[in-house]
GROMACS .gro file of N, CA and C in nm:
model
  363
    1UNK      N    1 -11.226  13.586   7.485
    1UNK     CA    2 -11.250  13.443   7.488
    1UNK      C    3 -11.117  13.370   7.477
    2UNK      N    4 -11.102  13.256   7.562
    2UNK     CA    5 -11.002  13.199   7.583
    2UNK      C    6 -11.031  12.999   7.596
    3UNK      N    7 -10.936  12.916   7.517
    3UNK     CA    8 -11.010  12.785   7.571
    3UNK      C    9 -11.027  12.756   7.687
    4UNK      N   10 -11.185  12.684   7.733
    4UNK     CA   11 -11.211  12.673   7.850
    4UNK      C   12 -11.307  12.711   7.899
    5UNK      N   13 -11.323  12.917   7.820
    5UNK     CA   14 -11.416  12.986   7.864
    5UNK      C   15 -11.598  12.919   7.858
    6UNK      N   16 -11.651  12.989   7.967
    6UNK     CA   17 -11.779  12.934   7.925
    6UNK      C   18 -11.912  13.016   7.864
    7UNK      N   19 -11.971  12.956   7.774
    7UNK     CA   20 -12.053  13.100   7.681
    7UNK      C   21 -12.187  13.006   7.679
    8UNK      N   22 -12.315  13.135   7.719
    8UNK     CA   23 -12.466  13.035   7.704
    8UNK      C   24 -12.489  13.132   7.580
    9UNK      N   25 -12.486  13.070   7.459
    9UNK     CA   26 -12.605  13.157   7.339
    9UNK      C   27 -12.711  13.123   7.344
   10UNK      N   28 -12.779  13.236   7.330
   10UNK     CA   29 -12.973  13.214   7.328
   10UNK      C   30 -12.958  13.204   7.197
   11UNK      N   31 -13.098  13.121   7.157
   11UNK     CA   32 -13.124  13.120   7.021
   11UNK      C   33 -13.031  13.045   6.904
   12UNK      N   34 -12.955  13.002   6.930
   12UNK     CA   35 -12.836  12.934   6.859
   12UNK      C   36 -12.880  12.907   6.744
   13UNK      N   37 -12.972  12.873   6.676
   13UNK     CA   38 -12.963  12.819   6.591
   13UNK      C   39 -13.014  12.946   6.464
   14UNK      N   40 -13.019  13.058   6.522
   14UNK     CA   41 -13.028  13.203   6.452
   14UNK      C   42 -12.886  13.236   6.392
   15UNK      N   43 -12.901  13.343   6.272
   15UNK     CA   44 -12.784  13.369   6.224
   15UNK      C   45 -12.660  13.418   6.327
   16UNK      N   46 -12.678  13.495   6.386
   16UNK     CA   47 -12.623  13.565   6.501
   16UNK      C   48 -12.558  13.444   6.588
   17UNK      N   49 -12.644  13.353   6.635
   17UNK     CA   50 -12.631  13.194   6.717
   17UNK      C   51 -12.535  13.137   6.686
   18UNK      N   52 -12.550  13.148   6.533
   18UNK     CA   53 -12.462  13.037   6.469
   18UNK      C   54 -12.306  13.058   6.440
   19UNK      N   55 -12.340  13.201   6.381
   19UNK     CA   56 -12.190  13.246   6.360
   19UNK      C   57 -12.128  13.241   6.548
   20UNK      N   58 -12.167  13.235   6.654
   20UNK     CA   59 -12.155  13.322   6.800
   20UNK      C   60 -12.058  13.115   6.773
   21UNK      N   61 -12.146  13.003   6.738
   21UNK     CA   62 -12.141  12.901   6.761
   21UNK      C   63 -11.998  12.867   6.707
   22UNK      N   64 -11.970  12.915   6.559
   22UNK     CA   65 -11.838  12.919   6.526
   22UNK      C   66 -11.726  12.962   6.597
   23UNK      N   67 -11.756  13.087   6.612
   23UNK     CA   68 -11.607  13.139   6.739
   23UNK      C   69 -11.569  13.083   6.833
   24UNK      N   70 -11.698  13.013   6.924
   24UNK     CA   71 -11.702  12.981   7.031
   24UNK      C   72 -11.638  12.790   7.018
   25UNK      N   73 -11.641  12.760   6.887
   25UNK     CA   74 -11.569  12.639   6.878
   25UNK      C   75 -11.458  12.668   6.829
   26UNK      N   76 -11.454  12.742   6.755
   26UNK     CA   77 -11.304  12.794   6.712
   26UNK      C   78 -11.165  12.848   6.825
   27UNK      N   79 -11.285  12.911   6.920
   27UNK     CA   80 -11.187  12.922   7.029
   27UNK      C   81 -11.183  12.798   7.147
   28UNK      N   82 -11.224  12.707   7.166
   28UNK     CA   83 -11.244  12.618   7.216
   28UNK      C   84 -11.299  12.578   7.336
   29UNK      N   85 -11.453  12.695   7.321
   29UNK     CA   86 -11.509  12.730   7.421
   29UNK      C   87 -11.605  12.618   7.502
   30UNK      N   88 -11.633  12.592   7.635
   30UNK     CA   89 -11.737  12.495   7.707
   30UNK      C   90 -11.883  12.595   7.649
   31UNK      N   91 -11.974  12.530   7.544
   31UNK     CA   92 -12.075  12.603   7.491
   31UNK      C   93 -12.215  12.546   7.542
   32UNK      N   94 -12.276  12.620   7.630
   32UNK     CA   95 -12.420  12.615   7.591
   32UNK      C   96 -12.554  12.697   7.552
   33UNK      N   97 -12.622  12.622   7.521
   33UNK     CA   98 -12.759  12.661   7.378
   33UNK      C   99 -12.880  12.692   7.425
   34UNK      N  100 -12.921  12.770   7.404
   34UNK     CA  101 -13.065  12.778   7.397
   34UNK      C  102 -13.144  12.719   7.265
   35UNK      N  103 -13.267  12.704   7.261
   35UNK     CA  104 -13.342  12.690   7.117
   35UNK      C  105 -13.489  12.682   7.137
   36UNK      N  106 -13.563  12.725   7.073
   36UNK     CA  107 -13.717  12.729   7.030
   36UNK      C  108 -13.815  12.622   7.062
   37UNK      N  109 -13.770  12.532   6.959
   37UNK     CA  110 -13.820  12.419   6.903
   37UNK      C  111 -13.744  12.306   6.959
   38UNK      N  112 -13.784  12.178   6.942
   38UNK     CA  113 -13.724  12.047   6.911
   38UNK      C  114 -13.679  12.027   6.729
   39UNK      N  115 -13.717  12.070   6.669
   39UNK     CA  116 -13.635  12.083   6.570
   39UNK      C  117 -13.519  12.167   6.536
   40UNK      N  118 -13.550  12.248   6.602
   40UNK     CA  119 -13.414  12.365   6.632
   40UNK      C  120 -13.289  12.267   6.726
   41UNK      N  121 -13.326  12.191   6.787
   41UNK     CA  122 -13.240  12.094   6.893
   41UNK      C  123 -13.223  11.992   6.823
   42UNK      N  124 -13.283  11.969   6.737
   42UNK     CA  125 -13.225  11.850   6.621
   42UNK      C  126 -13.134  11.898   6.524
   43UNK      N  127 -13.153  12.019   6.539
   43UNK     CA  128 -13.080  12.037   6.364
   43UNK      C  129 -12.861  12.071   6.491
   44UNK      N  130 -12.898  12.128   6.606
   44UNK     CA  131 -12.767  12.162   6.631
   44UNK      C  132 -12.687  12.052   6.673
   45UNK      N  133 -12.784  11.883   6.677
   45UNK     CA  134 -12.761  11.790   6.749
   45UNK      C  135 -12.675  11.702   6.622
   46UNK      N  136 -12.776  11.687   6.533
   46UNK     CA  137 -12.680  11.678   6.386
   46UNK      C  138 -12.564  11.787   6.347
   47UNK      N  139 -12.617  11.898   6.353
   47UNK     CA  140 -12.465  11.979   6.310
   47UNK      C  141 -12.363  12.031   6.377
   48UNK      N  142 -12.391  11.973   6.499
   48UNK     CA  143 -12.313  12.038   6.614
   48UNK      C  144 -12.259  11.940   6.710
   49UNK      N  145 -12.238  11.821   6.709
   49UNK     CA  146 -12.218  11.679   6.789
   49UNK      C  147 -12.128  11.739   6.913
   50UNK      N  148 -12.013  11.846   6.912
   50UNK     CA  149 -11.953  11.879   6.996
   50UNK      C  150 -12.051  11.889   7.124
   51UNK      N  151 -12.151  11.941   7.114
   51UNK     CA  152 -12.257  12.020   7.256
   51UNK      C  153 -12.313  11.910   7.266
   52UNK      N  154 -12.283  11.867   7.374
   52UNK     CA  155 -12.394  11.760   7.435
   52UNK      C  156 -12.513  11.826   7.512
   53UNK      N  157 -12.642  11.709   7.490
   53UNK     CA  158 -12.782  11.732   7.490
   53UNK      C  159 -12.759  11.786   7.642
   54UNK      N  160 -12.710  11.814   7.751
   54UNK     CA  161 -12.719  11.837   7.839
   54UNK      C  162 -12.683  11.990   7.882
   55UNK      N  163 -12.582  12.030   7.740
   55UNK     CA  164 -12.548  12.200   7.764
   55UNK      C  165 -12.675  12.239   7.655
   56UNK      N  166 -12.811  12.194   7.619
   56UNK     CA  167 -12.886  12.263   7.541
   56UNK      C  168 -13.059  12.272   7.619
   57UNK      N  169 -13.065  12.385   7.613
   57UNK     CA  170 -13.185  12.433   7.709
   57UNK      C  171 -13.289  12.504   7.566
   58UNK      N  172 -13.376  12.518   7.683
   58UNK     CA  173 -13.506  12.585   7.609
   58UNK      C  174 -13.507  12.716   7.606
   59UNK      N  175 -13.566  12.798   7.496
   59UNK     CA  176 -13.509  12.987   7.501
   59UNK      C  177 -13.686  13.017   7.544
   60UNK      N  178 -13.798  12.938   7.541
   60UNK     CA  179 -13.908  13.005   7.556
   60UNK      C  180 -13.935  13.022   7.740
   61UNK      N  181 -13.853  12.933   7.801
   61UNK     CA  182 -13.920  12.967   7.945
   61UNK      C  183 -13.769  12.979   8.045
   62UNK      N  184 -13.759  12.996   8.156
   62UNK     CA  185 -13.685  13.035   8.254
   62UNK      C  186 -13.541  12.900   8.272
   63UNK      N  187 -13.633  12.772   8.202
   63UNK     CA  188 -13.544  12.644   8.240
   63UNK      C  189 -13.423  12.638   8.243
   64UNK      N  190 -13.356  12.718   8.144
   64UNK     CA  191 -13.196  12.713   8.087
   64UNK      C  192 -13.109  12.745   8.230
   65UNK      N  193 -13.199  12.818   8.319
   65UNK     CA  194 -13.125  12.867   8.444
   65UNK      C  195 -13.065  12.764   8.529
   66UNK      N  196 -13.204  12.685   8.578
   66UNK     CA  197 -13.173  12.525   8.603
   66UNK      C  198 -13.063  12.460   8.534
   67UNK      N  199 -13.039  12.448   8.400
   67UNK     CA  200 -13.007  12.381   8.368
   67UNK      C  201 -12.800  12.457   8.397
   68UNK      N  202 -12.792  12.570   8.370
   68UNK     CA  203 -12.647  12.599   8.353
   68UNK      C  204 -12.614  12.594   8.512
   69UNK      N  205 -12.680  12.627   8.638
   69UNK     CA  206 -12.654  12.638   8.742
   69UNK      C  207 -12.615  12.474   8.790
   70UNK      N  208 -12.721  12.376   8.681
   70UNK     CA  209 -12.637  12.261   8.725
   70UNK      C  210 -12.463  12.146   8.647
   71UNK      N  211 -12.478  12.249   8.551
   71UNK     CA  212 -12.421  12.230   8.440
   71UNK      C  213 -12.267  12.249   8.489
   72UNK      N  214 -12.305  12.374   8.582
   72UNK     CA  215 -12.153  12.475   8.612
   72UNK      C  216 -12.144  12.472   8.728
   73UNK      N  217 -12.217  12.354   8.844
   73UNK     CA  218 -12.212  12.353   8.932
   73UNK      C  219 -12.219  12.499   8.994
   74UNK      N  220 -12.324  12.573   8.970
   74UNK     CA  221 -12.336  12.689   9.064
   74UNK      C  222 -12.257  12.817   8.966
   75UNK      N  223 -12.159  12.781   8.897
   75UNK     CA  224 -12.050  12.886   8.900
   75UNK      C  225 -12.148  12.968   8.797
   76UNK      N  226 -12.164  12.925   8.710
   76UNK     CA  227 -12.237  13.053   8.598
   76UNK      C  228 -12.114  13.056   8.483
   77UNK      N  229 -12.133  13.117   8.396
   77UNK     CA  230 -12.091  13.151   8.253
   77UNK      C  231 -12.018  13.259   8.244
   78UNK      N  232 -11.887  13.232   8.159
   78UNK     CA  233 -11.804  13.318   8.153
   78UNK      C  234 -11.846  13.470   8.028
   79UNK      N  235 -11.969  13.409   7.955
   79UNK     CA  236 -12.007  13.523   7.812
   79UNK      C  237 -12.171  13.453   7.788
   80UNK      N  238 -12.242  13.550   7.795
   80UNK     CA  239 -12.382  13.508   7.742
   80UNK      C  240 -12.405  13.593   7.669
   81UNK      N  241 -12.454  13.557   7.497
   81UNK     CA  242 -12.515  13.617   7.374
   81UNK      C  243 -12.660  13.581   7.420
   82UNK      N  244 -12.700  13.714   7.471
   82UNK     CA  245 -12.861  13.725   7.476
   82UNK      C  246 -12.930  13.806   7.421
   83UNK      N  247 -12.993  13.727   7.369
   83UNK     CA  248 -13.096  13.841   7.246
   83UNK      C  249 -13.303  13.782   7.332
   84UNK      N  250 -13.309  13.756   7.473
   84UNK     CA  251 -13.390  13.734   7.486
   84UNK      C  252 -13.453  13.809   7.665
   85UNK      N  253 -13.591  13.797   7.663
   85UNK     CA  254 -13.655  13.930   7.714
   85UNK      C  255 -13.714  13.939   7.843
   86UNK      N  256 -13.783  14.015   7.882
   86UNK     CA  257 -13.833  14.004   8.051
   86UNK      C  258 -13.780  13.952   8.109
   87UNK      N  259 -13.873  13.797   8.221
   87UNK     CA  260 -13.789  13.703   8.291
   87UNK      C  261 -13.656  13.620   8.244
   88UNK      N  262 -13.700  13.612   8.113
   88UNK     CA  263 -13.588  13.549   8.064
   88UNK      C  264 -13.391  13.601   8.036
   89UNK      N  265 -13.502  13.745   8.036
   89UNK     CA  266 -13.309  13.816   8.062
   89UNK      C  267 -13.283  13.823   8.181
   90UNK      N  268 -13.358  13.860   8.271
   90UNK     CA  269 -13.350  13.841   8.410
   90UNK      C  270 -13.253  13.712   8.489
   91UNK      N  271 -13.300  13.580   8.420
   91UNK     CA  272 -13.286  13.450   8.412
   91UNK      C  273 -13.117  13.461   8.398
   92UNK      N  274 -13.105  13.519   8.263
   92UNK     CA  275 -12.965  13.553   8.191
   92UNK      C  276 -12.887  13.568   8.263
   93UNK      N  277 -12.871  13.664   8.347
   93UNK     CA  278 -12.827  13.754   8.414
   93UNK      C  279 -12.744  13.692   8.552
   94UNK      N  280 -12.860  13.580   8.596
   94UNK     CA  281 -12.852  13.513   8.724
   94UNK      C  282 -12.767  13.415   8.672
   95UNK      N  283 -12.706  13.312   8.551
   95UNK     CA  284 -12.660  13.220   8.491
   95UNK      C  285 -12.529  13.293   8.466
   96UNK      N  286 -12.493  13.404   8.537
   96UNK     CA  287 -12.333  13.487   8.493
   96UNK      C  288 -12.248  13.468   8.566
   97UNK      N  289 -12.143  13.392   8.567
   97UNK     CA  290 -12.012  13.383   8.644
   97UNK      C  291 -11.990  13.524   8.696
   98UNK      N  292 -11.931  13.494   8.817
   98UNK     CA  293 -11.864  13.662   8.854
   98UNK      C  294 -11.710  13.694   8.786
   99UNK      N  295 -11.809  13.860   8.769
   99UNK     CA  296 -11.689  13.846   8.648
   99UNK      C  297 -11.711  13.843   8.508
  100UNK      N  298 -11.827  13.795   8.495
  100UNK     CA  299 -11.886  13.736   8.328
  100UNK      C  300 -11.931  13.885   8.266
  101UNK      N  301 -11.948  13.860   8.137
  101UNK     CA  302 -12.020  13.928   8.078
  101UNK      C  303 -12.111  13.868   7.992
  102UNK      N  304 -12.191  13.981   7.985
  102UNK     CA  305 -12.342  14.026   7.898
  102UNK      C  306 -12.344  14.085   7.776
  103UNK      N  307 -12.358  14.018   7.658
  103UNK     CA  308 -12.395  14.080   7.534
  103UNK      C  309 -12.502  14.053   7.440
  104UNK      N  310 -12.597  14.163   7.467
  104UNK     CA  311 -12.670  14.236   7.461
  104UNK      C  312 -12.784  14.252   7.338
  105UNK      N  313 -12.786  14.126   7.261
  105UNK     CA  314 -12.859  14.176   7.116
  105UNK      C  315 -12.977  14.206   7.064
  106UNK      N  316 -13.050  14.188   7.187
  106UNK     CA  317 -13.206  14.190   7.195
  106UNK      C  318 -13.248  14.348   7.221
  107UNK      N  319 -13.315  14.396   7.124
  107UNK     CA  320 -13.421  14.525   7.199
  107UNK      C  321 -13.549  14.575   7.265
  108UNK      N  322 -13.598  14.466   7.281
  108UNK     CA  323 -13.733  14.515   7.376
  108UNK      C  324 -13.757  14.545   7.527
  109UNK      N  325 -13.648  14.513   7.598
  109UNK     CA  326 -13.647  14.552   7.750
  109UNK      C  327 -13.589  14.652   7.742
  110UNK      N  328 -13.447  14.690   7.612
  110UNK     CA  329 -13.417  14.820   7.659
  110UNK      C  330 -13.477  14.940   7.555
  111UNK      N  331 -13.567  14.915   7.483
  111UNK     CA  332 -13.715  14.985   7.450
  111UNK      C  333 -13.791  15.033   7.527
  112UNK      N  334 -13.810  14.935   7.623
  112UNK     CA  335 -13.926  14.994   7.694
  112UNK      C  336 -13.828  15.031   7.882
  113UNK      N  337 -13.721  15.052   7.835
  113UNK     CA  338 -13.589  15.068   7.991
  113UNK      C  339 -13.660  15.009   8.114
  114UNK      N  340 -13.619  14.862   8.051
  114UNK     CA  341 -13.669  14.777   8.160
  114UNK      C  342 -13.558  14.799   8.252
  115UNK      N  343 -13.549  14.822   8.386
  115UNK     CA  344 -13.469  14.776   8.483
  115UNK      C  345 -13.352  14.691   8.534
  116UNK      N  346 -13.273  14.674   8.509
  116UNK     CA  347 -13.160  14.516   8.520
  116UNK      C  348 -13.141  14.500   8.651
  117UNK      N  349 -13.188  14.367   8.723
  117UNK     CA  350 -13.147  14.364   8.849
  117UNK      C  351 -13.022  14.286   8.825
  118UNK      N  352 -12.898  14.375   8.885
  118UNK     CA  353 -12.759  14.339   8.850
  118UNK      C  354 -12.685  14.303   8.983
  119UNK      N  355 -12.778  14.340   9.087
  119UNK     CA  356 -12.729  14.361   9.218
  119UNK      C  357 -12.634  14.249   9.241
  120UNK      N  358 -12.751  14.096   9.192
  120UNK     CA  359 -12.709  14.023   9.248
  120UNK      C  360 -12.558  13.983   9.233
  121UNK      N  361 -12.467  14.004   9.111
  121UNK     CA  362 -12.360  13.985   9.048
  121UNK      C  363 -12.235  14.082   9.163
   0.00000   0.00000   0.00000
């Protein structure tokens, strides 16, 4: 990580999220969020003023894809902390700069050795 870089954390507002949220300001990263709830989007909106409401997406459905593809004009993300599953890692995957990387914190797709379509990258 370098300033500039760009990082989507799922779940942000999880322990894992949060500390991911520190580095990623510490290094002076372009950050965007996933989250649960609308209270989960309140609490990073108060404690987090740096991320504007526009780098913060939803972790329960596919949307976040929409949202970074328009975010990054197309380009995708330089680091995604994904701890999330099926379509949604799938989703992940497609939101990756070329070049980017994937890390990995979730276990139920590779529990059950779900498939990674990586082609597209």
């Amino acid at each position: 990580m370098r300033p500039g870089s760009t990082i989507l954390i799922h779940s942000a507002t999880g322990g894992i999220g949060l500390a991911a949220l520190s580095l990623s300001l510490h290094y002076e990263c372009d950050i965007y969020v996933t989250v649960g709830t609308r209270e989960k989007k309140e609490y990073l909106r108060k404690n987090y003023p740096q991320i504007p409401d526009s780098h913060m997406g939803h972790s329960r459905d596919t949307s976040f894809e929409l949202m970074i593809k328009r975010e990054t004009k197309s380009r995708g993300v330089d680091f995604i902390l994904n701890s999330l599953s099926e379509d949604k890692l799938q989703a992940s995957i497609r939101c990756l700069a070329r070049g980017g990387q994937l890390m990995e914190i979730g276990k139920y797709d590779l529990a059950i050795m779900t498939i990674l379509s990586i082609l597209c990258l």
